[in-house]
């Protein structure tokens, strides 16, 4: 069973590593592209009651954030992730880099990433 788990983790992690991995600072240069962003979770805001959107700030906390992961409750369930467990962890987030209302002055973000992987220490 241990070997099966190891094989699964290796296969799962190559999904993100096979893409171009960038830092949160580089994200603004990859608008509209599918990439894997590596960074440390600096802060987060979970969806309040009646809402479904969660915010994860990478490398710097709000309001100085330089990169956001915006993820719905249903996507978190699908990825089997709890936002609270990500604080201060290095993560790899795969998805398409965008900005709010396609405004290049806005903070780069990934909305509903296809994967989030936590770096094992």
PDB file of C-alpha atoms in Angstrom:
ATOM      1  CA  UNK A   1       0.000   0.000   0.000  1.00  0.00           C
ATOM      2  CA  UNK A   2       2.869   2.350   0.849  1.00  0.00           C
ATOM      3  CA  UNK A   3       4.399   1.796  -2.608  1.00  0.00           C
ATOM      4  CA  UNK A   4       1.060   2.469  -4.295  1.00  0.00           C
ATOM      5  CA  UNK A   5       0.717   5.748  -2.405  1.00  0.00           C
ATOM      6  CA  UNK A   6       4.257   6.763  -3.371  1.00  0.00           C
ATOM      7  CA  UNK A   7       3.600   5.993  -7.050  1.00  0.00           C
ATOM      8  CA  UNK A   8       0.360   7.993  -6.935  1.00  0.00           C
ATOM      9  CA  UNK A   9       2.093  10.991  -5.366  1.00  0.00           C
ATOM     10  CA  UNK A  10       4.890  10.898  -7.931  1.00  0.00           C
ATOM     11  CA  UNK A  11       2.453  10.722 -10.838  1.00  0.00           C
ATOM     12  CA  UNK A  12       0.306  13.480  -9.354  1.00  0.00           C
ATOM     13  CA  UNK A  13       3.260  15.789  -8.729  1.00  0.00           C
ATOM     14  CA  UNK A  14       4.656  15.405 -12.247  1.00  0.00           C
ATOM     15  CA  UNK A  15       1.424  16.938 -13.533  1.00  0.00           C
ATOM     16  CA  UNK A  16       2.441  20.322 -12.147  1.00  0.00           C
ATOM     17  CA  UNK A  17       6.186  19.987 -12.597  1.00  0.00           C
ATOM     18  CA  UNK A  18       5.788  19.108 -16.282  1.00  0.00           C
ATOM     19  CA  UNK A  19       4.319  22.566 -16.858  1.00  0.00           C
ATOM     20  CA  UNK A  20       6.436  25.690 -16.708  1.00  0.00           C
ATOM     21  CA  UNK A  21       6.878  26.536 -13.021  1.00  0.00           C
ATOM     22  CA  UNK A  22       7.159  30.230 -12.210  1.00  0.00           C
ATOM     23  CA  UNK A  23       7.264  32.425  -9.113  1.00  0.00           C
ATOM     24  CA  UNK A  24       4.426  34.689  -8.035  1.00  0.00           C
ATOM     25  CA  UNK A  25       6.450  37.741  -9.119  1.00  0.00           C
ATOM     26  CA  UNK A  26       6.725  36.351 -12.668  1.00  0.00           C
ATOM     27  CA  UNK A  27       2.959  35.716 -12.967  1.00  0.00           C
ATOM     28  CA  UNK A  28       2.220  39.120 -14.543  1.00  0.00           C
ATOM     29  CA  UNK A  29       4.399  38.091 -17.514  1.00  0.00           C
ATOM     30  CA  UNK A  30       2.297  34.975 -18.211  1.00  0.00           C
ATOM     31  CA  UNK A  31      -1.232  36.403 -18.538  1.00  0.00           C
ATOM     32  CA  UNK A  32      -3.505  34.018 -20.430  1.00  0.00           C
ATOM     33  CA  UNK A  33      -1.076  31.098 -20.149  1.00  0.00           C
ATOM     34  CA  UNK A  34      -1.397  27.845 -18.237  1.00  0.00           C
ATOM     35  CA  UNK A  35       1.484  27.603 -15.781  1.00  0.00           C
ATOM     36  CA  UNK A  36       2.368  26.280 -12.367  1.00  0.00           C
ATOM     37  CA  UNK A  37       3.033  29.006  -9.778  1.00  0.00           C
ATOM     38  CA  UNK A  38       5.209  28.173  -6.786  1.00  0.00           C
ATOM     39  CA  UNK A  39       4.959  30.258  -3.634  1.00  0.00           C
ATOM     40  CA  UNK A  40       4.355  30.396   0.097  1.00  0.00           C
ATOM     41  CA  UNK A  41       0.839  30.970   1.388  1.00  0.00           C
ATOM     42  CA  UNK A  42       1.068  34.281   3.234  1.00  0.00           C
ATOM     43  CA  UNK A  43      -2.614  34.692   4.101  1.00  0.00           C
ATOM     44  CA  UNK A  44      -6.087  33.615   3.110  1.00  0.00           C
ATOM     45  CA  UNK A  45      -9.709  34.644   3.391  1.00  0.00           C
ATOM     46  CA  UNK A  46     -12.328  31.935   3.493  1.00  0.00           C
ATOM     47  CA  UNK A  47     -15.789  32.396   2.075  1.00  0.00           C
ATOM     48  CA  UNK A  48     -18.169  33.983   4.536  1.00  0.00           C
ATOM     49  CA  UNK A  49     -21.555  32.408   5.161  1.00  0.00           C
ATOM     50  CA  UNK A  50     -23.634  32.388   2.009  1.00  0.00           C
ATOM     51  CA  UNK A  51     -20.589  33.036  -0.179  1.00  0.00           C
ATOM     52  CA  UNK A  52     -18.522  30.530  -2.167  1.00  0.00           C
ATOM     53  CA  UNK A  53     -15.294  32.378  -3.039  1.00  0.00           C
ATOM     54  CA  UNK A  54     -12.036  31.877  -1.078  1.00  0.00           C
ATOM     55  CA  UNK A  55      -8.856  33.929  -1.512  1.00  0.00           C
ATOM     56  CA  UNK A  56      -5.308  32.643  -1.031  1.00  0.00           C
ATOM     57  CA  UNK A  57      -2.518  35.238  -1.093  1.00  0.00           C
ATOM     58  CA  UNK A  58       0.871  33.945  -2.203  1.00  0.00           C
ATOM     59  CA  UNK A  59       4.190  35.317  -0.871  1.00  0.00           C
ATOM     60  CA  UNK A  60       2.698  38.533   0.600  1.00  0.00           C
ATOM     61  CA  UNK A  61      -0.464  39.115   2.603  1.00  0.00           C
ATOM     62  CA  UNK A  62      -3.310  41.415   1.551  1.00  0.00           C
ATOM     63  CA  UNK A  63      -3.149  44.384   0.831  1.00  0.00           C
ATOM     64  CA  UNK A  64       0.453  43.960  -0.386  1.00  0.00           C
ATOM     65  CA  UNK A  65      -0.320  40.691  -2.177  1.00  0.00           C
ATOM     66  CA  UNK A  66       1.401  40.069  -5.496  1.00  0.00           C
ATOM     67  CA  UNK A  67      -0.495  36.953  -6.531  1.00  0.00           C
ATOM     68  CA  UNK A  68      -3.917  35.498  -5.642  1.00  0.00           C
ATOM     69  CA  UNK A  69      -5.507  32.109  -5.937  1.00  0.00           C
ATOM     70  CA  UNK A  70      -9.274  32.515  -6.116  1.00  0.00           C
ATOM     71  CA  UNK A  71     -11.087  29.263  -5.537  1.00  0.00           C
ATOM     72  CA  UNK A  72     -14.677  28.241  -4.952  1.00  0.00           C
ATOM     73  CA  UNK A  73     -15.831  25.944  -2.172  1.00  0.00           C
ATOM     74  CA  UNK A  74     -16.788  23.287  -4.722  1.00  0.00           C
ATOM     75  CA  UNK A  75     -13.313  23.381  -6.302  1.00  0.00           C
ATOM     76  CA  UNK A  76     -11.725  23.017  -2.852  1.00  0.00           C
ATOM     77  CA  UNK A  77     -13.897  19.963  -2.250  1.00  0.00           C
ATOM     78  CA  UNK A  78     -12.955  18.535  -5.631  1.00  0.00           C
ATOM     79  CA  UNK A  79      -9.234  18.997  -4.883  1.00  0.00           C
ATOM     80  CA  UNK A  80      -9.748  17.747  -1.288  1.00  0.00           C
ATOM     81  CA  UNK A  81      -8.042  20.784   0.219  1.00  0.00           C
ATOM     82  CA  UNK A  82      -8.792  22.929   3.260  1.00  0.00           C
ATOM     83  CA  UNK A  83      -7.587  26.516   2.904  1.00  0.00           C
ATOM     84  CA  UNK A  84      -6.710  26.680   6.596  1.00  0.00           C
ATOM     85  CA  UNK A  85      -4.183  23.843   6.141  1.00  0.00           C
ATOM     86  CA  UNK A  86      -2.197  25.823   3.558  1.00  0.00           C
ATOM     87  CA  UNK A  87      -1.029  28.719   5.798  1.00  0.00           C
ATOM     88  CA  UNK A  88       2.772  29.146   5.669  1.00  0.00           C
ATOM     89  CA  UNK A  89       3.176  26.177   3.316  1.00  0.00           C
ATOM     90  CA  UNK A  90       4.934  26.177  -0.042  1.00  0.00           C
ATOM     91  CA  UNK A  91       2.402  25.248  -2.709  1.00  0.00           C
ATOM     92  CA  UNK A  92       2.325  24.684  -6.460  1.00  0.00           C
ATOM     93  CA  UNK A  93      -0.819  25.986  -8.158  1.00  0.00           C
ATOM     94  CA  UNK A  94      -1.612  25.042 -11.753  1.00  0.00           C
ATOM     95  CA  UNK A  95      -3.981  27.080 -13.882  1.00  0.00           C
ATOM     96  CA  UNK A  96      -4.412  29.990 -16.266  1.00  0.00           C
ATOM     97  CA  UNK A  97      -3.035  33.354 -15.147  1.00  0.00           C
ATOM     98  CA  UNK A  98      -5.592  36.181 -15.402  1.00  0.00           C
ATOM     99  CA  UNK A  99      -6.394  39.518 -13.796  1.00  0.00           C
ATOM    100  CA  UNK A 100      -9.668  40.922 -12.489  1.00  0.00           C
ATOM    101  CA  UNK A 101     -11.688  42.258 -15.439  1.00  0.00           C
ATOM    102  CA  UNK A 102      -8.623  41.616 -17.626  1.00  0.00           C
ATOM    103  CA  UNK A 103      -7.030  44.779 -16.208  1.00  0.00           C
ATOM    104  CA  UNK A 104      -3.227  44.405 -16.344  1.00  0.00           C
ATOM    105  CA  UNK A 105      -2.894  46.810 -13.394  1.00  0.00           C
ATOM    106  CA  UNK A 106      -4.692  44.310 -11.157  1.00  0.00           C
ATOM    107  CA  UNK A 107      -2.988  41.569  -9.143  1.00  0.00           C
ATOM    108  CA  UNK A 108      -2.378  38.432 -11.248  1.00  0.00           C
ATOM    109  CA  UNK A 109      -4.529  35.490 -10.203  1.00  0.00           C
ATOM    110  CA  UNK A 110      -5.561  31.948 -10.959  1.00  0.00           C
ATOM    111  CA  UNK A 111      -9.291  31.309 -10.652  1.00  0.00           C
ATOM    112  CA  UNK A 112     -10.254  27.719  -9.780  1.00  0.00           C
ATOM    113  CA  UNK A 113      -6.854  26.092 -10.384  1.00  0.00           C
ATOM    114  CA  UNK A 114      -6.725  22.612 -11.872  1.00  0.00           C
ATOM    115  CA  UNK A 115      -4.361  21.484  -9.110  1.00  0.00           C
ATOM    116  CA  UNK A 116      -2.838  22.630  -5.842  1.00  0.00           C
ATOM    117  CA  UNK A 117       0.058  20.627  -4.461  1.00  0.00           C
ATOM    118  CA  UNK A 118       1.652  21.153  -1.071  1.00  0.00           C
ATOM    119  CA  UNK A 119       5.434  20.834  -0.949  1.00  0.00           C
ATOM    120  CA  UNK A 120       6.408  18.114   1.475  1.00  0.00           C
ATOM    121  CA  UNK A 121       9.119  19.106   3.931  1.00  0.00           C
TER     122      UNK A 121
END
